[in-house]
Structures are given as C-alpha cells and as structure tokens.
C-alpha cells in the first residue's frame, strides 16, 4: 500500500489548505482527500480523550486506517497529507521520523499576531473558544493549563494555548532535530500570499516535481461566521467524525454511507452557521501583542537565518536594547 512521503505540518491559518489543494492538482502528486488526519500527534489524541472522557475525535487511530487514506495514490511520486497541529504536538516529529525517515516536511508560519487573531476568530466561531478577546484568551492560558476555565466544547484544550502556539522556533526545532535540512521546507504565509507563483515553483523544486503552471486556485472559505447552537455544533462534529471513520473502508456501501453522512453534516453546518462581523484587532492591542511576541519572531528568524523583524514589519532594536 502506498505510504506518505510528504507532511505539511502546519501552522493552521497560514496557507496549508491552499498548498494542499494545489499539490492535489499536480499530476505527479497525490494528497489525501481528507485533510488533517493528525495520526502522528499521539499526545494531542490522549489529551483529547482524557478531556472528553472518550475517544471523541481523532478518527484515525490505527496505522491500517491511516494508510488507507493513500490507497488510491497509485504511482504518484509525492504522496502527502496536511495536519496543522503536528507542529505544536510534542510527539509528532519523532513519530513521523520513525515512520518515514526520508519524508519531506513543509512548515508554514505567519506573523504571530495576525496568526493568533485569525486563529482566535476561527475557534470562537466554531465554538472552541469563549474568551471575549484574543488578549483575554492569552491571559487565561495559565488557568487553562491547570484545567480551569477551559472552553466546554473545545476539541483539544491545548488548541486554545495561544502563547504556546507561537513558540515557532521550538516547534520547528523538533523537526530539525529529526530531519536533515534538505528534507525541510519553511514557507512564510506572507511570501506565499504575495508571490504565490514563486512559492509554488520553490515547492515543486523542493519536492522534485516537474515545474508546471500554478493550478487553479483552491476554494478556501474564509468568510466570518459563528455557530448558533452548541448542541447542533456537537452533532455536526459527531457526523464529521463518523464520515471520517468510513473514509478508508472499501466497497460501495462504505462510499454511500460516507457520502450520506457528509451530506447530513453539511446540512447541519449550514443550518447552524450565521454570519458574524469580522472584528479587526484594535491597534493598541495589536502593538502590545507584537511587543510581547517580538522575541519569538527573532528566534525563528535566527533559526531560518532571515530578518523576520523586517519581513513582518517589526521595528529594529535600538543600539542599547537587548
């Protein structure tokens, strides 16, 4: 059975869905139809199960089920998947390296404050977050780590550990400790957004794919919405998980079941979604957070040997500043 040799490991809200969609259209590549199986982040799976008291999420729990995602890969040169929480997982890098030591790894990073604002807005809209603002959510992190004030319906508590989420150099370091530099590609969301053609050419070269024109743009729903009902949201998530469990089962009955369940999940999702105004981050809050995470930007810049302060619009340090 074909096995993956490409892992897009995150971060979320940083272009991974678009890149996954582009690669899925390349004639020499196969990307799992179901994005984000998160099979290798066993620590997050245990955390999720302990919080919910049952195996609620993470439908791919056996290697056989996971590898079934790639059964149709044929003779594709690149066989890949994208799981955006593999970067924050403390175990995924080691697990992937043990499974596929020759694999290629792509990590995508975004300016920390823009990333966290986008992540917070998305999680709040999906029912995973209940804090009134991004800064309030960040300030709650010590309490949440102690098991208090965790949003009731969050899928995995550490999903709302925002300070942890932007320890970029540490997350990347778990992969650079396991894979040689030639097997790791780091892409900045802003580079990917501002010159997608150039970024696409770099990815094809990194993966050894024949150069080709940028495929048709993948549809990424970035509209702002929020759930109406937590009960309906739980039903939607249960249906999504059930459909995923049918993903790798062979036969027409499995295909029909998967399609029927997904149709029901889509209907519940549409019923439960309502438009929500996209609230910009207040400038004072933005600047305070940029000051707070400046060291993180420098640390990633040092790891990449690139001036990320300049790229992400942070002021340079003054002569006497340490």
PDB file of C-alpha atoms in Angstrom, residues 130-277:
ATOM      1  CA  UNK A 130     -15.370  31.502  24.714  1.00  0.00           C
ATOM      2  CA  UNK A 131     -12.993  34.271  25.812  1.00  0.00           C
ATOM      3  CA  UNK A 132     -14.177  37.782  24.957  1.00  0.00           C
ATOM      4  CA  UNK A 133     -10.951  38.861  23.217  1.00  0.00           C
ATOM      5  CA  UNK A 134      -7.663  37.467  21.991  1.00  0.00           C
ATOM      6  CA  UNK A 135      -5.711  39.116  24.817  1.00  0.00           C
ATOM      7  CA  UNK A 136      -8.170  37.737  27.371  1.00  0.00           C
ATOM      8  CA  UNK A 137      -7.723  34.265  25.883  1.00  0.00           C
ATOM      9  CA  UNK A 138      -3.923  34.552  26.065  1.00  0.00           C
ATOM     10  CA  UNK A 139      -4.091  35.755  29.678  1.00  0.00           C
ATOM     11  CA  UNK A 140      -6.244  32.733  30.582  1.00  0.00           C
ATOM     12  CA  UNK A 141      -3.564  30.300  29.471  1.00  0.00           C
ATOM     13  CA  UNK A 142      -2.047  29.613  32.935  1.00  0.00           C
ATOM     14  CA  UNK A 143      -5.532  28.817  34.279  1.00  0.00           C
ATOM     15  CA  UNK A 144      -6.332  26.643  31.286  1.00  0.00           C
ATOM     16  CA  UNK A 145      -3.092  24.710  31.639  1.00  0.00           C
ATOM     17  CA  UNK A 146      -4.190  23.918  35.188  1.00  0.00           C
ATOM     18  CA  UNK A 147      -7.501  22.582  33.852  1.00  0.00           C
ATOM     19  CA  UNK A 148      -9.600  25.599  34.771  1.00  0.00           C
ATOM     20  CA  UNK A 149     -11.621  27.926  32.536  1.00  0.00           C
ATOM     21  CA  UNK A 150     -11.192  25.646  29.527  1.00  0.00           C
ATOM     22  CA  UNK A 151     -13.982  26.190  26.957  1.00  0.00           C
ATOM     23  CA  UNK A 152     -16.535  23.445  27.428  1.00  0.00           C
ATOM     24  CA  UNK A 153     -16.728  22.378  23.780  1.00  0.00           C
ATOM     25  CA  UNK A 154     -13.093  22.753  22.767  1.00  0.00           C
ATOM     26  CA  UNK A 155     -11.951  19.675  20.911  1.00  0.00           C
ATOM     27  CA  UNK A 156      -8.460  19.659  22.466  1.00  0.00           C
ATOM     28  CA  UNK A 157      -7.647  22.044  25.363  1.00  0.00           C
ATOM     29  CA  UNK A 158      -4.197  22.914  24.037  1.00  0.00           C
ATOM     30  CA  UNK A 159      -5.837  24.265  20.861  1.00  0.00           C
ATOM     31  CA  UNK A 160      -6.508  27.419  22.920  1.00  0.00           C
ATOM     32  CA  UNK A 161      -2.979  27.743  24.316  1.00  0.00           C
ATOM     33  CA  UNK A 162      -2.161  30.769  22.172  1.00  0.00           C
ATOM     34  CA  UNK A 163       1.150  31.660  23.797  1.00  0.00           C
ATOM     35  CA  UNK A 164       2.350  28.127  23.145  1.00  0.00           C
ATOM     36  CA  UNK A 165       1.131  28.296  19.541  1.00  0.00           C
ATOM     37  CA  UNK A 166       3.667  30.989  18.585  1.00  0.00           C
ATOM     38  CA  UNK A 167       6.749  29.331  20.024  1.00  0.00           C
ATOM     39  CA  UNK A 168       7.687  28.889  16.392  1.00  0.00           C
ATOM     40  CA  UNK A 169      11.405  28.142  16.789  1.00  0.00           C
ATOM     41  CA  UNK A 170      10.707  25.440  19.390  1.00  0.00           C
ATOM     42  CA  UNK A 171       8.093  23.774  17.198  1.00  0.00           C
ATOM     43  CA  UNK A 172      10.348  23.832  14.155  1.00  0.00           C
ATOM     44  CA  UNK A 173      13.250  22.604  16.274  1.00  0.00           C
ATOM     45  CA  UNK A 174      11.527  19.304  16.948  1.00  0.00           C
ATOM     46  CA  UNK A 175      11.580  18.653  13.203  1.00  0.00           C
ATOM     47  CA  UNK A 176      15.094  19.971  12.520  1.00  0.00           C
ATOM     48  CA  UNK A 177      16.318  17.643  15.273  1.00  0.00           C
ATOM     49  CA  UNK A 178      14.846  14.656  13.419  1.00  0.00           C
ATOM     50  CA  UNK A 179      15.204  15.517   9.726  1.00  0.00           C
ATOM     51  CA  UNK A 180      18.176  16.866   7.760  1.00  0.00           C
ATOM     52  CA  UNK A 181      17.862  20.403   6.346  1.00  0.00           C
ATOM     53  CA  UNK A 182      17.426  19.121   2.778  1.00  0.00           C
ATOM     54  CA  UNK A 183      14.149  17.464   3.815  1.00  0.00           C
ATOM     55  CA  UNK A 184      12.546  20.522   5.428  1.00  0.00           C
ATOM     56  CA  UNK A 185      10.968  23.476   3.647  1.00  0.00           C
ATOM     57  CA  UNK A 186       9.748  26.518   5.566  1.00  0.00           C
ATOM     58  CA  UNK A 187       7.313  28.876   3.859  1.00  0.00           C
ATOM     59  CA  UNK A 188       6.120  32.187   5.216  1.00  0.00           C
ATOM     60  CA  UNK A 189       2.418  32.785   4.708  1.00  0.00           C
ATOM     61  CA  UNK A 190       3.181  36.340   3.573  1.00  0.00           C
ATOM     62  CA  UNK A 191       5.615  35.127   0.889  1.00  0.00           C
ATOM     63  CA  UNK A 192       3.077  32.558  -0.278  1.00  0.00           C
ATOM     64  CA  UNK A 193       0.340  35.207  -0.393  1.00  0.00           C
ATOM     65  CA  UNK A 194       2.386  37.961  -2.050  1.00  0.00           C
ATOM     66  CA  UNK A 195       4.048  35.851  -4.762  1.00  0.00           C
ATOM     67  CA  UNK A 196       2.238  32.539  -4.985  1.00  0.00           C
ATOM     68  CA  UNK A 197       3.820  31.637  -8.334  1.00  0.00           C
ATOM     69  CA  UNK A 198       7.340  31.915  -6.917  1.00  0.00           C
ATOM     70  CA  UNK A 199       6.424  29.989  -3.767  1.00  0.00           C
ATOM     71  CA  UNK A 200       4.783  27.266  -5.862  1.00  0.00           C
ATOM     72  CA  UNK A 201       7.898  26.936  -8.015  1.00  0.00           C
ATOM     73  CA  UNK A 202      10.030  26.557  -4.870  1.00  0.00           C
ATOM     74  CA  UNK A 203       7.736  23.853  -3.512  1.00  0.00           C
ATOM     75  CA  UNK A 204       7.850  21.903  -6.806  1.00  0.00           C
ATOM     76  CA  UNK A 205      11.639  22.127  -6.841  1.00  0.00           C
ATOM     77  CA  UNK A 206      11.850  21.030  -3.186  1.00  0.00           C
ATOM     78  CA  UNK A 207       9.646  18.008  -3.867  1.00  0.00           C
ATOM     79  CA  UNK A 208      11.294  17.081  -7.167  1.00  0.00           C
ATOM     80  CA  UNK A 209       8.088  17.655  -9.118  1.00  0.00           C
ATOM     81  CA  UNK A 210       8.108  18.781 -12.705  1.00  0.00           C
ATOM     82  CA  UNK A 211       7.645  22.523 -12.960  1.00  0.00           C
ATOM     83  CA  UNK A 212       4.157  23.435 -14.054  1.00  0.00           C
ATOM     84  CA  UNK A 213       1.875  26.416 -14.016  1.00  0.00           C
ATOM     85  CA  UNK A 214       0.150  27.201 -10.760  1.00  0.00           C
ATOM     86  CA  UNK A 215      -3.033  25.088 -10.689  1.00  0.00           C
ATOM     87  CA  UNK A 216      -6.463  26.604 -10.390  1.00  0.00           C
ATOM     88  CA  UNK A 217      -6.994  28.403  -7.113  1.00  0.00           C
ATOM     89  CA  UNK A 218      -8.384  26.166  -4.400  1.00  0.00           C
ATOM     90  CA  UNK A 219     -11.570  27.294  -2.746  1.00  0.00           C
ATOM     91  CA  UNK A 220     -10.913  28.312   0.858  1.00  0.00           C
ATOM     92  CA  UNK A 221     -13.888  29.558   2.819  1.00  0.00           C
ATOM     93  CA  UNK A 222     -12.526  32.458   4.849  1.00  0.00           C
ATOM     94  CA  UNK A 223     -15.840  34.188   5.480  1.00  0.00           C
ATOM     95  CA  UNK A 224     -16.649  35.161   9.043  1.00  0.00           C
ATOM     96  CA  UNK A 225     -19.355  33.146  10.771  1.00  0.00           C
ATOM     97  CA  UNK A 226     -20.273  31.692  14.128  1.00  0.00           C
ATOM     98  CA  UNK A 227     -22.392  28.848  15.416  1.00  0.00           C
ATOM     99  CA  UNK A 228     -25.988  29.373  16.543  1.00  0.00           C
ATOM    100  CA  UNK A 229     -26.256  26.308  18.796  1.00  0.00           C
ATOM    101  CA  UNK A 230     -23.634  24.335  20.724  1.00  0.00           C
ATOM    102  CA  UNK A 231     -25.879  21.272  20.589  1.00  0.00           C
ATOM    103  CA  UNK A 232     -26.041  21.401  16.799  1.00  0.00           C
ATOM    104  CA  UNK A 233     -22.301  22.001  16.714  1.00  0.00           C
ATOM    105  CA  UNK A 234     -21.726  18.792  18.676  1.00  0.00           C
ATOM    106  CA  UNK A 235     -23.996  16.924  16.265  1.00  0.00           C
ATOM    107  CA  UNK A 236     -22.065  18.308  13.271  1.00  0.00           C
ATOM    108  CA  UNK A 237     -18.743  17.230  14.757  1.00  0.00           C
ATOM    109  CA  UNK A 238     -20.080  13.765  15.535  1.00  0.00           C
ATOM    110  CA  UNK A 239     -21.240  13.360  11.933  1.00  0.00           C
ATOM    111  CA  UNK A 240     -17.896  14.577  10.560  1.00  0.00           C
ATOM    112  CA  UNK A 241     -16.081  12.056  12.740  1.00  0.00           C
ATOM    113  CA  UNK A 242     -18.406   9.265  11.668  1.00  0.00           C
ATOM    114  CA  UNK A 243     -17.879  10.098   7.995  1.00  0.00           C
ATOM    115  CA  UNK A 244     -14.110  10.065   8.523  1.00  0.00           C
ATOM    116  CA  UNK A 245     -14.305   6.572  10.014  1.00  0.00           C
ATOM    117  CA  UNK A 246     -15.865   5.382   6.730  1.00  0.00           C
ATOM    118  CA  UNK A 247     -13.137   7.118   4.707  1.00  0.00           C
ATOM    119  CA  UNK A 248     -10.804   4.170   4.295  1.00  0.00           C
ATOM    120  CA  UNK A 249     -13.336   1.333   4.175  1.00  0.00           C
ATOM    121  CA  UNK A 250     -13.668  -0.294   0.758  1.00  0.00           C
ATOM    122  CA  UNK A 251     -16.829  -1.010  -1.143  1.00  0.00           C
ATOM    123  CA  UNK A 252     -19.843   0.781  -2.496  1.00  0.00           C
ATOM    124  CA  UNK A 253     -21.693   0.552   0.822  1.00  0.00           C
ATOM    125  CA  UNK A 254     -18.916   2.430   2.608  1.00  0.00           C
ATOM    126  CA  UNK A 255     -18.796   5.063  -0.129  1.00  0.00           C
ATOM    127  CA  UNK A 256     -22.556   5.550   0.012  1.00  0.00           C
ATOM    128  CA  UNK A 257     -22.524   5.752   3.820  1.00  0.00           C
ATOM    129  CA  UNK A 258     -19.721   8.300   3.797  1.00  0.00           C
ATOM    130  CA  UNK A 259     -21.476  10.480   1.251  1.00  0.00           C
ATOM    131  CA  UNK A 260     -24.790  10.295   3.088  1.00  0.00           C
ATOM    132  CA  UNK A 261     -23.252  11.185   6.445  1.00  0.00           C
ATOM    133  CA  UNK A 262     -21.243  14.031   4.940  1.00  0.00           C
ATOM    134  CA  UNK A 263     -24.371  15.389   3.287  1.00  0.00           C
ATOM    135  CA  UNK A 264     -26.076  15.375   6.670  1.00  0.00           C
ATOM    136  CA  UNK A 265     -23.072  17.046   8.302  1.00  0.00           C
ATOM    137  CA  UNK A 266     -23.077  19.792   5.662  1.00  0.00           C
ATOM    138  CA  UNK A 267     -26.790  20.370   6.168  1.00  0.00           C
ATOM    139  CA  UNK A 268     -26.347  20.701   9.958  1.00  0.00           C
ATOM    140  CA  UNK A 269     -23.364  23.013   9.480  1.00  0.00           C
ATOM    141  CA  UNK A 270     -25.295  25.332   7.157  1.00  0.00           C
ATOM    142  CA  UNK A 271     -28.281  25.337   9.500  1.00  0.00           C
ATOM    143  CA  UNK A 272     -26.092  26.196  12.464  1.00  0.00           C
ATOM    144  CA  UNK A 273     -23.957  28.912  10.863  1.00  0.00           C
ATOM    145  CA  UNK A 274     -24.792  32.563  10.917  1.00  0.00           C
ATOM    146  CA  UNK A 275     -22.788  35.493   9.564  1.00  0.00           C
ATOM    147  CA  UNK A 276     -20.700  37.322  12.128  1.00  0.00           C
ATOM    148  CA  UNK A 277     -18.927  40.637  11.692  1.00  0.00           C
TER     149      UNK A 277
END
